mmCIF file of C-alpha atoms in Angstrom:
data_model
loop_
_atom_site.group_PDB
_atom_site.id
_atom_site.type_symbol
_atom_site.label_atom_id
_atom_site.label_comp_id
_atom_site.label_asym_id
_atom_site.label_seq_id
_atom_site.Cartn_x
_atom_site.Cartn_y
_atom_site.Cartn_z
ATOM 1 C CA UNK A 1 -112.147 -140.427 32.792
ATOM 2 C CA UNK A 2 -114.028 -137.891 30.670
ATOM 3 C CA UNK A 3 -114.070 -134.222 31.635
ATOM 4 C CA UNK A 4 -116.460 -131.484 30.544
ATOM 5 C CA UNK A 5 -113.659 -129.648 28.752
ATOM 6 C CA UNK A 6 -112.983 -132.656 26.489
ATOM 7 C CA UNK A 7 -115.867 -131.622 24.214
ATOM 8 C CA UNK A 8 -113.936 -128.476 23.268
ATOM 9 C CA UNK A 9 -110.746 -130.446 22.686
ATOM 10 C CA UNK A 10 -112.624 -132.783 20.352
ATOM 11 C CA UNK A 11 -113.878 -129.820 18.295
ATOM 12 C CA UNK A 12 -110.308 -128.458 18.163
ATOM 13 C CA UNK A 13 -108.932 -131.768 16.878
ATOM 14 C CA UNK A 14 -111.731 -132.304 14.349
ATOM 15 C CA UNK A 15 -111.194 -128.758 13.003
ATOM 16 C CA UNK A 16 -107.467 -129.287 12.538
ATOM 17 C CA UNK A 17 -106.799 -126.483 15.027
ATOM 18 C CA UNK A 18 -103.723 -125.808 17.119
ATOM 19 C CA UNK A 19 -104.995 -123.801 20.128
ATOM 20 C CA UNK A 20 -108.114 -123.509 22.274
ATOM 21 C CA UNK A 21 -108.926 -120.227 24.068
ATOM 22 C CA UNK A 22 -111.466 -120.187 26.919
ATOM 23 C CA UNK A 23 -112.048 -116.897 28.694
ATOM 24 C CA UNK A 24 -114.639 -115.841 31.246
ATOM 25 C CA UNK A 25 -117.099 -113.414 29.656
ATOM 26 C CA UNK A 26 -116.302 -114.488 26.076
ATOM 27 C CA UNK A 27 -117.191 -117.138 23.502
ATOM 28 C CA UNK A 28 -114.902 -120.176 23.290
ATOM 29 C CA UNK A 29 -112.464 -119.828 20.364
ATOM 30 C CA UNK A 30 -109.942 -121.949 18.480
ATOM 31 C CA UNK A 31 -106.990 -121.142 16.235
ATOM 32 C CA UNK A 32 -106.925 -122.935 12.872
ATOM 33 C CA UNK A 33 -104.052 -122.282 10.413
ATOM 34 C CA UNK A 34 -103.190 -119.130 12.349
ATOM 35 C CA UNK A 35 -106.720 -117.642 12.350
ATOM 36 C CA UNK A 36 -108.900 -117.422 15.496
ATOM 37 C CA UNK A 37 -112.620 -118.188 15.252
ATOM 38 C CA UNK A 38 -115.459 -118.785 17.779
ATOM 39 C CA UNK A 39 -116.847 -122.331 18.150
ATOM 40 C CA UNK A 40 -120.029 -121.715 20.109
ATOM 41 C CA UNK A 41 -122.825 -119.250 20.821
ATOM 42 C CA UNK A 42 -122.723 -119.209 24.630
ATOM 43 C CA UNK A 43 -120.656 -116.748 26.656
ATOM 44 C CA UNK A 44 -118.570 -118.571 29.266
ATOM 45 C CA UNK A 45 -119.529 -117.717 32.862
ATOM 46 C CA UNK A 46 -117.385 -117.994 35.994
ATOM 47 C CA UNK A 47 -119.201 -121.225 36.890
ATOM 48 C CA UNK A 48 -118.520 -122.612 33.410
ATOM 49 C CA UNK A 49 -114.820 -121.842 33.750
ATOM 50 C CA UNK A 50 -114.608 -123.523 37.154
ATOM 51 C CA UNK A 51 -116.284 -126.653 35.760
ATOM 52 C CA UNK A 52 -113.918 -126.711 32.773
ATOM 53 C CA UNK A 53 -110.639 -125.852 34.468
ATOM 54 C CA UNK A 54 -110.451 -127.302 37.975
ATOM 55 C CA UNK A 55 -111.012 -131.032 37.201
ATOM 56 C CA UNK A 56 -108.008 -131.272 34.835
ATOM 57 C CA UNK A 57 -105.565 -129.292 37.003
ATOM 58 C CA UNK A 58 -103.420 -131.009 39.689
ATOM 59 C CA UNK A 59 -104.861 -129.965 43.101
ATOM 60 C CA UNK A 60 -101.695 -128.251 44.405
ATOM 61 C CA UNK A 61 -101.306 -126.360 41.144
ATOM 62 C CA UNK A 62 -104.974 -125.290 41.254
ATOM 63 C CA UNK A 63 -104.448 -123.790 44.701
ATOM 64 C CA UNK A 64 -101.375 -121.982 43.398
ATOM 65 C CA UNK A 65 -103.374 -120.685 40.408
ATOM 66 C CA UNK A 66 -106.275 -119.417 42.535
ATOM 67 C CA UNK A 67 -103.822 -117.545 44.774
ATOM 68 C CA UNK A 68 -101.253 -116.393 42.216
ATOM 69 C CA UNK A 69 -103.117 -116.254 38.904
ATOM 70 C CA UNK A 70 -100.856 -118.412 36.701
ATOM 71 C CA UNK A 71 -100.259 -122.124 36.119
ATOM 72 C CA UNK A 72 -98.612 -124.255 33.425
ATOM 73 C CA UNK A 73 -98.980 -128.015 33.033
ATOM 74 C CA UNK A 74 -99.746 -130.751 30.509
ATOM 75 C CA UNK A 75 -103.065 -132.612 30.193
ATOM 76 C CA UNK A 76 -103.555 -135.934 28.451
ATOM 77 C CA UNK A 77 -107.116 -136.452 27.230
ATOM 78 C CA UNK A 78 -106.287 -139.863 25.762
ATOM 79 C CA UNK A 79 -103.336 -141.725 24.265
ATOM 80 C CA UNK A 80 -103.602 -139.664 21.067
ATOM 81 C CA UNK A 81 -104.273 -136.201 22.519
ATOM 82 C CA UNK A 82 -102.010 -134.189 24.839
ATOM 83 C CA UNK A 83 -102.244 -130.470 25.548
ATOM 84 C CA UNK A 84 -99.954 -127.813 26.944
ATOM 85 C CA UNK A 85 -102.124 -125.848 29.373
ATOM 86 C CA UNK A 86 -101.726 -122.273 30.535
ATOM 87 C CA UNK A 87 -104.100 -120.949 33.203
ATOM 88 C CA UNK A 88 -104.198 -117.204 33.855
ATOM 89 C CA UNK A 89 -106.419 -114.537 35.327
ATOM 90 C CA UNK A 90 -107.526 -111.543 33.286
ATOM 91 C CA UNK A 91 -109.751 -108.504 33.702
ATOM 92 C CA UNK A 92 -113.020 -110.432 33.412
ATOM 93 C CA UNK A 93 -111.899 -113.421 35.483
ATOM 94 C CA UNK A 94 -110.541 -116.894 34.700
ATOM 95 C CA UNK A 95 -108.886 -117.690 31.380
ATOM 96 C CA UNK A 96 -107.074 -120.699 29.927
ATOM 97 C CA UNK A 97 -105.229 -121.442 26.690
ATOM 98 C CA UNK A 98 -104.364 -124.891 25.384
ATOM 99 C CA UNK A 99 -101.888 -125.932 22.686
ATOM 100 C CA UNK A 100 -102.428 -129.324 21.052
ATOM 101 C CA UNK A 101 -99.211 -131.354 21.265
ATOM 102 C CA UNK A 102 -98.894 -133.960 18.518
ATOM 103 C CA UNK A 103 -98.243 -137.338 20.125
ATOM 104 C CA UNK A 104 -96.429 -138.571 17.029
ATOM 105 C CA UNK A 105 -93.000 -136.996 16.721
ATOM 106 C CA UNK A 106 -92.449 -136.086 13.084
ATOM 107 C CA UNK A 107 -89.051 -136.610 11.484
ATOM 108 C CA UNK A 108 -86.988 -133.755 10.093
ATOM 109 C CA UNK A 109 -87.842 -135.050 6.623
ATOM 110 C CA UNK A 110 -91.583 -135.035 7.367
ATOM 111 C CA UNK A 111 -91.324 -131.453 8.651
ATOM 112 C CA UNK A 112 -89.684 -130.522 5.348
ATOM 113 C CA UNK A 113 -87.085 -128.365 7.104
ATOM 114 C CA UNK A 114 -83.781 -127.731 5.309
ATOM 115 C CA UNK A 115 -81.534 -130.801 5.204
ATOM 116 C CA UNK A 116 -78.602 -128.951 6.762
ATOM 117 C CA UNK A 117 -80.462 -128.591 10.084
ATOM 118 C CA UNK A 118 -79.676 -132.276 10.642
ATOM 119 C CA UNK A 119 -76.008 -131.301 11.111
ATOM 120 C CA UNK A 120 -76.850 -129.841 14.510
ATOM 121 C CA UNK A 121 -77.905 -133.302 15.695
ATOM 122 C CA UNK A 122 -74.469 -134.667 14.803
ATOM 123 C CA UNK A 123 -72.470 -132.123 16.834
ATOM 124 C CA UNK A 124 -70.707 -133.256 20.000
ATOM 125 C CA UNK A 125 -70.561 -130.053 22.080
ATOM 126 C CA UNK A 126 -71.517 -126.393 22.078
ATOM 127 C CA UNK A 127 -74.693 -124.299 22.062
ATOM 128 C CA UNK A 128 -77.419 -124.567 19.419
ATOM 129 C CA UNK A 129 -80.316 -122.099 19.588
ATOM 130 C CA UNK A 130 -83.711 -122.753 18.006
ATOM 131 C CA UNK A 131 -85.660 -119.508 17.943
ATOM 132 C CA UNK A 132 -88.893 -117.935 16.769
ATOM 133 C CA UNK A 133 -92.067 -116.300 18.063
ATOM 134 C CA UNK A 134 -94.644 -118.230 20.074
ATOM 135 C CA UNK A 135 -96.401 -120.804 17.912
ATOM 136 C CA UNK A 136 -93.707 -120.952 15.244
ATOM 137 C CA UNK A 137 -93.012 -124.666 15.650
ATOM 138 C CA UNK A 138 -89.771 -124.429 17.668
ATOM 139 C CA UNK A 139 -90.765 -127.320 19.926
ATOM 140 C CA UNK A 140 -91.734 -129.492 16.950
ATOM 141 C CA UNK A 141 -88.393 -128.897 15.209
ATOM 142 C CA UNK A 142 -86.456 -129.520 18.419
ATOM 143 C CA UNK A 143 -88.418 -132.724 19.053
ATOM 144 C CA UNK A 144 -87.471 -133.928 15.567
ATOM 145 C CA UNK A 145 -83.799 -133.138 16.227
ATOM 146 C CA UNK A 146 -83.842 -134.969 19.569
ATOM 147 C CA UNK A 147 -85.643 -137.914 17.960
ATOM 148 C CA UNK A 148 -83.002 -138.061 15.201
ATOM 149 C CA UNK A 149 -80.245 -138.257 17.839
ATOM 150 C CA UNK A 150 -82.258 -140.823 19.830
ATOM 151 C CA UNK A 151 -82.547 -143.094 16.796
ATOM 152 C CA UNK A 152 -79.001 -142.721 15.492
ATOM 153 C CA UNK A 153 -76.680 -142.185 18.494
ATOM 154 C CA UNK A 154 -76.042 -143.766 21.880
ATOM 155 C CA UNK A 155 -76.051 -140.763 24.185
ATOM 156 C CA UNK A 156 -77.690 -139.528 27.400
ATOM 157 C CA UNK A 157 -80.165 -136.753 26.585
ATOM 158 C CA UNK A 158 -81.755 -134.669 29.353
ATOM 159 C CA UNK A 159 -84.664 -132.361 28.585
ATOM 160 C CA UNK A 160 -85.789 -129.624 30.989
ATOM 161 C CA UNK A 161 -89.248 -128.368 30.058
ATOM 162 C CA UNK A 162 -92.250 -126.460 31.435
ATOM 163 C CA UNK A 163 -94.282 -128.535 30.849
ATOM 164 C CA UNK A 164 -93.036 -131.663 29.062
ATOM 165 C CA UNK A 165 -94.535 -131.538 25.578
ATOM 166 C CA UNK A 166 -93.307 -134.358 23.347
ATOM 167 C CA UNK A 167 -92.731 -137.601 25.248
ATOM 168 C CA UNK A 168 -89.626 -139.416 23.941
ATOM 169 C CA UNK A 169 -89.198 -143.135 24.613
ATOM 170 C CA UNK A 170 -85.553 -144.176 24.924
ATOM 171 C CA UNK A 171 -84.294 -145.788 21.706
ATOM 172 C CA UNK A 172 -80.544 -145.980 21.058
ATOM 173 C CA UNK A 173 -80.066 -143.119 23.511
ATOM 174 C CA UNK A 174 -81.233 -142.726 27.101
ATOM 175 C CA UNK A 175 -83.901 -140.014 27.454
ATOM 176 C CA UNK A 176 -84.393 -138.307 30.822
ATOM 177 C CA UNK A 177 -87.223 -135.757 30.744
ATOM 178 C CA UNK A 178 -87.639 -133.372 33.676
ATOM 179 C CA UNK A 179 -90.550 -131.004 34.189
ATOM 180 C CA UNK A 180 -90.390 -127.608 35.904
ATOM 181 C CA UNK A 181 -91.427 -127.362 38.744
ATOM 182 C CA UNK A 182 -92.583 -130.977 39.253
ATOM 183 C CA UNK A 183 -89.175 -132.656 38.846
ATOM 184 C CA UNK A 184 -86.790 -129.701 39.262
ATOM 185 C CA UNK A 185 -87.501 -126.246 40.744
ATOM 186 C CA UNK A 186 -86.342 -124.210 37.728
ATOM 187 C CA UNK A 187 -84.588 -124.376 34.352
ATOM 188 C CA UNK A 188 -81.388 -123.179 36.030
ATOM 189 C CA UNK A 189 -81.582 -125.860 38.747
ATOM 190 C CA UNK A 190 -82.200 -128.582 36.170
ATOM 191 C CA UNK A 191 -79.346 -127.355 33.992
ATOM 192 C CA UNK A 192 -76.956 -127.142 36.949
ATOM 193 C CA UNK A 193 -77.883 -130.691 38.024
ATOM 194 C CA UNK A 194 -77.384 -132.038 34.480
ATOM 195 C CA UNK A 195 -73.653 -131.335 34.793
ATOM 196 C CA UNK A 196 -73.528 -134.118 37.420
ATOM 197 C CA UNK A 197 -75.801 -136.600 35.639
ATOM 198 C CA UNK A 198 -73.478 -138.082 32.993
ATOM 199 C CA UNK A 199 -75.309 -136.186 30.287
ATOM 200 C CA UNK A 200 -74.147 -135.687 26.708
ATOM 201 C CA UNK A 201 -76.989 -133.458 25.509
ATOM 202 C CA UNK A 202 -79.260 -131.066 27.410
ATOM 203 C CA UNK A 203 -82.368 -129.429 25.974
ATOM 204 C CA UNK A 204 -83.402 -126.282 27.867
ATOM 205 C CA UNK A 205 -87.049 -125.559 27.108
ATOM 206 C CA UNK A 206 -86.689 -121.833 27.637
ATOM 207 C CA UNK A 207 -83.640 -119.615 28.161
ATOM 208 C CA UNK A 208 -85.270 -116.537 29.640
ATOM 209 C CA UNK A 209 -83.086 -115.324 32.515
ATOM 210 C CA UNK A 210 -79.459 -114.494 33.259
ATOM 211 C CA UNK A 211 -78.797 -117.545 35.435
ATOM 212 C CA UNK A 212 -80.127 -120.046 32.894
ATOM 213 C CA UNK A 213 -78.307 -118.432 29.960
ATOM 214 C CA UNK A 214 -75.051 -118.191 31.924
ATOM 215 C CA UNK A 215 -75.272 -121.868 32.935
ATOM 216 C CA UNK A 216 -76.078 -122.894 29.349
ATOM 217 C CA UNK A 217 -72.940 -121.129 28.102
ATOM 218 C CA UNK A 218 -70.848 -122.782 30.830
ATOM 219 C CA UNK A 219 -72.308 -126.232 30.065
ATOM 220 C CA UNK A 220 -71.607 -125.775 26.350
ATOM 221 C CA UNK A 221 -68.017 -124.741 27.132
ATOM 222 C CA UNK A 222 -67.458 -127.804 29.310
ATOM 223 C CA UNK A 223 -68.335 -130.264 26.553
ATOM 224 C CA UNK A 224 -72.110 -130.717 26.564
ATOM 225 C CA UNK A 225 -74.258 -130.169 23.487
ATOM 226 C CA UNK A 226 -76.914 -127.720 24.691
ATOM 227 C CA UNK A 227 -80.099 -126.993 22.749
ATOM 228 C CA UNK A 228 -81.987 -123.899 23.875
ATOM 229 C CA UNK A 229 -84.929 -121.796 22.688
ATOM 230 C CA UNK A 230 -85.496 -118.048 22.547
ATOM 231 C CA UNK A 231 -88.388 -115.916 21.290
ATOM 232 C CA UNK A 232 -86.383 -114.088 18.618
ATOM 233 C CA UNK A 233 -87.010 -113.868 14.864
ATOM 234 C CA UNK A 234 -83.510 -114.159 13.386
ATOM 235 C CA UNK A 235 -79.880 -114.953 14.185
ATOM 236 C CA UNK A 236 -78.799 -111.350 14.796
ATOM 237 C CA UNK A 237 -81.593 -110.654 17.291
ATOM 238 C CA UNK A 238 -80.861 -113.996 18.993
ATOM 239 C CA UNK A 239 -77.207 -113.154 19.656
ATOM 240 C CA UNK A 240 -78.103 -109.612 20.760
ATOM 241 C CA UNK A 241 -80.719 -110.998 23.177
ATOM 242 C CA UNK A 242 -78.232 -113.422 24.762
ATOM 243 C CA UNK A 243 -75.662 -110.662 25.337
ATOM 244 C CA UNK A 244 -78.199 -108.050 26.488
ATOM 245 C CA UNK A 245 -79.318 -110.305 29.355
ATOM 246 C CA UNK A 246 -75.944 -109.739 31.031
ATOM 247 C CA UNK A 247 -75.110 -106.561 33.002
ATOM 248 C CA UNK A 248 -73.015 -104.115 30.979
ATOM 249 C CA UNK A 249 -69.784 -104.884 32.863
ATOM 250 C CA UNK A 250 -70.176 -108.627 32.126
ATOM 251 C CA UNK A 251 -71.046 -108.310 28.431
ATOM 252 C CA UNK A 252 -67.460 -108.478 27.072
ATOM 253 C CA UNK A 253 -66.932 -111.784 28.904
ATOM 254 C CA UNK A 254 -70.367 -113.034 27.739
ATOM 255 C CA UNK A 255 -69.448 -112.217 24.125
ATOM 256 C CA UNK A 256 -66.218 -114.185 24.505
ATOM 257 C CA UNK A 257 -68.061 -117.188 25.983
ATOM 258 C CA UNK A 258 -70.773 -117.111 23.302
ATOM 259 C CA UNK A 259 -68.189 -116.724 20.519
ATOM 260 C CA UNK A 260 -66.417 -119.831 21.794
ATOM 261 C CA UNK A 261 -69.448 -122.037 22.463
ATOM 262 C CA UNK A 262 -72.078 -121.133 19.830
ATOM 263 C CA UNK A 263 -72.437 -123.769 17.117
ATOM 264 C CA UNK A 264 -75.420 -122.325 15.320
ATOM 265 C CA UNK A 265 -78.846 -120.704 15.265
ATOM 266 C CA UNK A 266 -82.017 -121.950 13.594
ATOM 267 C CA UNK A 267 -84.669 -119.214 13.465
ATOM 268 C CA UNK A 268 -88.133 -120.326 12.399
ATOM 269 C CA UNK A 269 -91.307 -118.569 11.260
ATOM 270 C CA UNK A 270 -94.620 -120.046 10.150
ATOM 271 C CA UNK A 271 -96.212 -118.471 7.091
ATOM 272 C CA UNK A 272 -99.807 -118.793 5.940
ATOM 273 C CA UNK A 273 -99.973 -120.870 2.771
ATOM 274 C CA UNK A 274 -101.364 -119.345 -0.424
ATOM 275 C CA UNK A 275 -101.749 -122.572 -2.423
ATOM 276 C CA UNK A 276 -103.876 -124.488 0.104
ATOM 277 C CA UNK A 277 -105.049 -124.291 3.749
ATOM 278 C CA UNK A 278 -102.249 -124.573 6.252
ATOM 279 C CA UNK A 279 -98.918 -123.000 7.122
ATOM 280 C CA UNK A 280 -95.366 -123.531 5.952
ATOM 281 C CA UNK A 281 -92.157 -123.097 7.963
ATOM 282 C CA UNK A 282 -89.286 -120.887 6.820
ATOM 283 C CA UNK A 283 -85.866 -120.978 8.454
ATOM 284 C CA UNK A 284 -82.835 -118.794 8.864
ATOM 285 C CA UNK A 285 -79.744 -120.929 9.496
ATOM 286 C CA UNK A 286 -76.444 -119.724 10.924
ATOM 287 C CA UNK A 287 -73.448 -122.007 11.441
ATOM 288 C CA UNK A 288 -70.638 -120.747 13.650
ATOM 289 C CA UNK A 289 -67.482 -119.985 11.671
ATOM 290 C CA UNK A 290 -64.330 -118.041 12.616
ATOM 291 C CA UNK A 291 -65.944 -114.983 11.003
ATOM 292 C CA UNK A 292 -69.112 -115.413 13.087
ATOM 293 C CA UNK A 293 -67.073 -115.843 16.288
ATOM 294 C CA UNK A 294 -65.112 -112.656 15.512
ATOM 295 C CA UNK A 295 -68.344 -110.717 14.897
ATOM 296 C CA UNK A 296 -69.775 -111.879 18.236
ATOM 297 C CA UNK A 297 -66.589 -110.925 20.113
ATOM 298 C CA UNK A 298 -66.588 -107.480 18.459
ATOM 299 C CA UNK A 299 -70.297 -106.925 19.168
ATOM 300 C CA UNK A 300 -70.801 -106.151 15.469
ATOM 301 C CA UNK A 301 -73.884 -108.287 14.888
ATOM 302 C CA UNK A 302 -75.075 -105.990 12.071
ATOM 303 C CA UNK A 303 -72.489 -107.805 9.915
ATOM 304 C CA UNK A 304 -74.150 -111.195 10.402
ATOM 305 C CA UNK A 305 -76.625 -110.808 7.535
ATOM 306 C CA UNK A 306 -73.733 -110.497 5.066
ATOM 307 C CA UNK A 307 -72.018 -113.555 6.560
ATOM 308 C CA UNK A 308 -75.207 -115.620 6.323
ATOM 309 C CA UNK A 309 -75.953 -114.444 2.771
ATOM 310 C CA UNK A 310 -72.383 -115.261 1.752
ATOM 311 C CA UNK A 311 -72.365 -118.591 3.579
ATOM 312 C CA UNK A 312 -74.741 -120.544 1.320
ATOM 313 C CA UNK A 313 -71.970 -122.981 0.377
ATOM 314 C CA UNK A 314 -71.593 -123.776 4.105
ATOM 315 C CA UNK A 315 -75.324 -124.460 4.477
ATOM 316 C CA UNK A 316 -76.339 -121.060 5.820
ATOM 317 C CA UNK A 317 -79.642 -119.468 4.840
ATOM 318 C CA UNK A 318 -80.868 -115.893 5.295
ATOM 319 C CA UNK A 319 -84.516 -115.525 6.386
ATOM 320 C CA UNK A 320 -85.485 -113.242 3.498
ATOM 321 C CA UNK A 321 -83.963 -115.712 1.013
ATOM 322 C CA UNK A 322 -86.050 -118.524 2.539
ATOM 323 C CA UNK A 323 -89.188 -116.349 2.271
ATOM 324 C CA UNK A 324 -88.251 -115.472 -1.323
ATOM 325 C CA UNK A 325 -88.049 -119.183 -2.211
ATOM 326 C CA UNK A 326 -91.547 -119.798 -0.831
ATOM 327 C CA UNK A 327 -92.914 -116.780 -2.733
ATOM 328 C CA UNK A 328 -91.290 -117.895 -6.000
ATOM 329 C CA UNK A 329 -92.728 -121.405 -5.526
ATOM 330 C CA UNK A 330 -96.240 -119.946 -5.086
ATOM 331 C CA UNK A 331 -96.530 -121.326 -1.549
ATOM 332 C CA UNK A 332 -97.122 -117.931 0.103
ATOM 333 C CA UNK A 333 -98.759 -114.691 -1.034
ATOM 334 C CA UNK A 334 -96.815 -111.458 -1.716
ATOM 335 C CA UNK A 335 -98.637 -109.857 1.233
ATOM 336 C CA UNK A 336 -97.568 -112.646 3.617
ATOM 337 C CA UNK A 337 -93.982 -112.499 2.330
ATOM 338 C CA UNK A 338 -93.901 -108.721 2.785
ATOM 339 C CA UNK A 339 -95.275 -108.926 6.336
ATOM 340 C CA UNK A 340 -92.727 -111.545 7.476
ATOM 341 C CA UNK A 341 -89.659 -110.182 5.643
ATOM 342 C CA UNK A 342 -86.831 -108.267 7.319
ATOM 343 C CA UNK A 343 -85.987 -106.176 4.229
ATOM 344 C CA UNK A 344 -89.510 -105.253 3.158
ATOM 345 C CA UNK A 345 -88.294 -103.215 0.192
ATOM 346 C CA UNK A 346 -87.266 -106.450 -1.510
ATOM 347 C CA UNK A 347 -90.873 -107.652 -1.536
ATOM 348 C CA UNK A 348 -92.805 -104.387 -1.911
ATOM 349 C CA UNK A 349 -92.934 -104.514 -5.732
ATOM 350 C CA UNK A 350 -94.802 -107.829 -5.618
ATOM 351 C CA UNK A 351 -97.685 -106.409 -3.576
ATOM 352 C CA UNK A 352 -101.035 -105.644 -5.235
ATOM 353 C CA UNK A 353 -101.282 -101.884 -6.044
ATOM 354 C CA UNK A 354 -103.569 -101.076 -3.109
ATOM 355 C CA UNK A 355 -101.354 -102.889 -0.593
ATOM 356 C CA UNK A 356 -98.207 -101.322 -2.098
ATOM 357 C CA UNK A 357 -99.737 -97.852 -1.711
ATOM 358 C CA UNK A 358 -100.457 -98.575 1.964
ATOM 359 C CA UNK A 359 -96.894 -99.829 2.453
ATOM 360 C CA UNK A 360 -95.504 -96.660 0.852
ATOM 361 C CA UNK A 361 -97.757 -94.514 3.031
ATOM 362 C CA UNK A 362 -96.394 -96.320 6.080
ATOM 363 C CA UNK A 363 -92.840 -95.535 5.065
ATOM 364 C CA UNK A 364 -91.828 -99.196 4.982
#
């Protein structure tokens, strides 16, 4: 069945875009290679938004959206095109944002992520965190990891997502995909239930509250391999975020649990390419070692950058080193490298004179 909104999705796909933005009182817009641009000349009215939004939304969820102002779900236009949908209300009225979900799950090799990331798929227990800002490709990297396990191991993998993005057919492993709130009320409820479902691996789509994070740590301690995501830019911020969720009196115990269960962190950023249209991923990689565990227990996460920098032989990679490699290879511009770097002083000398002067004026 065709819907009115499909015409916008077709433009998005033909343009090679990633996101569609429709907002009452504004022009329709799409994001292509990180940049947002309008795709029409007509301002969207309230009637337009109703015609575009309501037909693709499950009826009960539409009622919830009209009353509460938020809804998340997935929409399948056809066998090749699925979208993650977010409905919201804003100052001018209705608004919706759609992320194109590739139906073909790319391999780790096709994503061109560092080879050592594959080691996380071969672990038997513990907590692995895949982190990065919204739109940095976390879900794509996680899907590739889960697919690698699915093709190479015989295990029971449970995913808890809101909504389900990549659909995994069972291969050598058994895949059980659960959607919040359709199949389980919350991430915490789904994670708690997974402990009774003969699972080997659990993917938690978002670890955003104390209960979910606490359960993930417990599950990892009891022998499950838990993959989780956070909206943090590097390993240090990731560990700080996990601990900071807990009340102050529980943080020493949380540090002890995390030190014992963490197996690694993969932080990911997408950078605008300089050599051709598109974006390229850069990764910070932390593997848990006795030194890392001691740092977490002490609460001395400022020492992690030295451990990562000194851990290259173990497969670790510091974010600024990954950015440096892309800059040296001519894949990204000095300006892009400077903007995404943690230690901006390392990249300042490569900026064009005008940009360097602005950076100096800003005190960076």
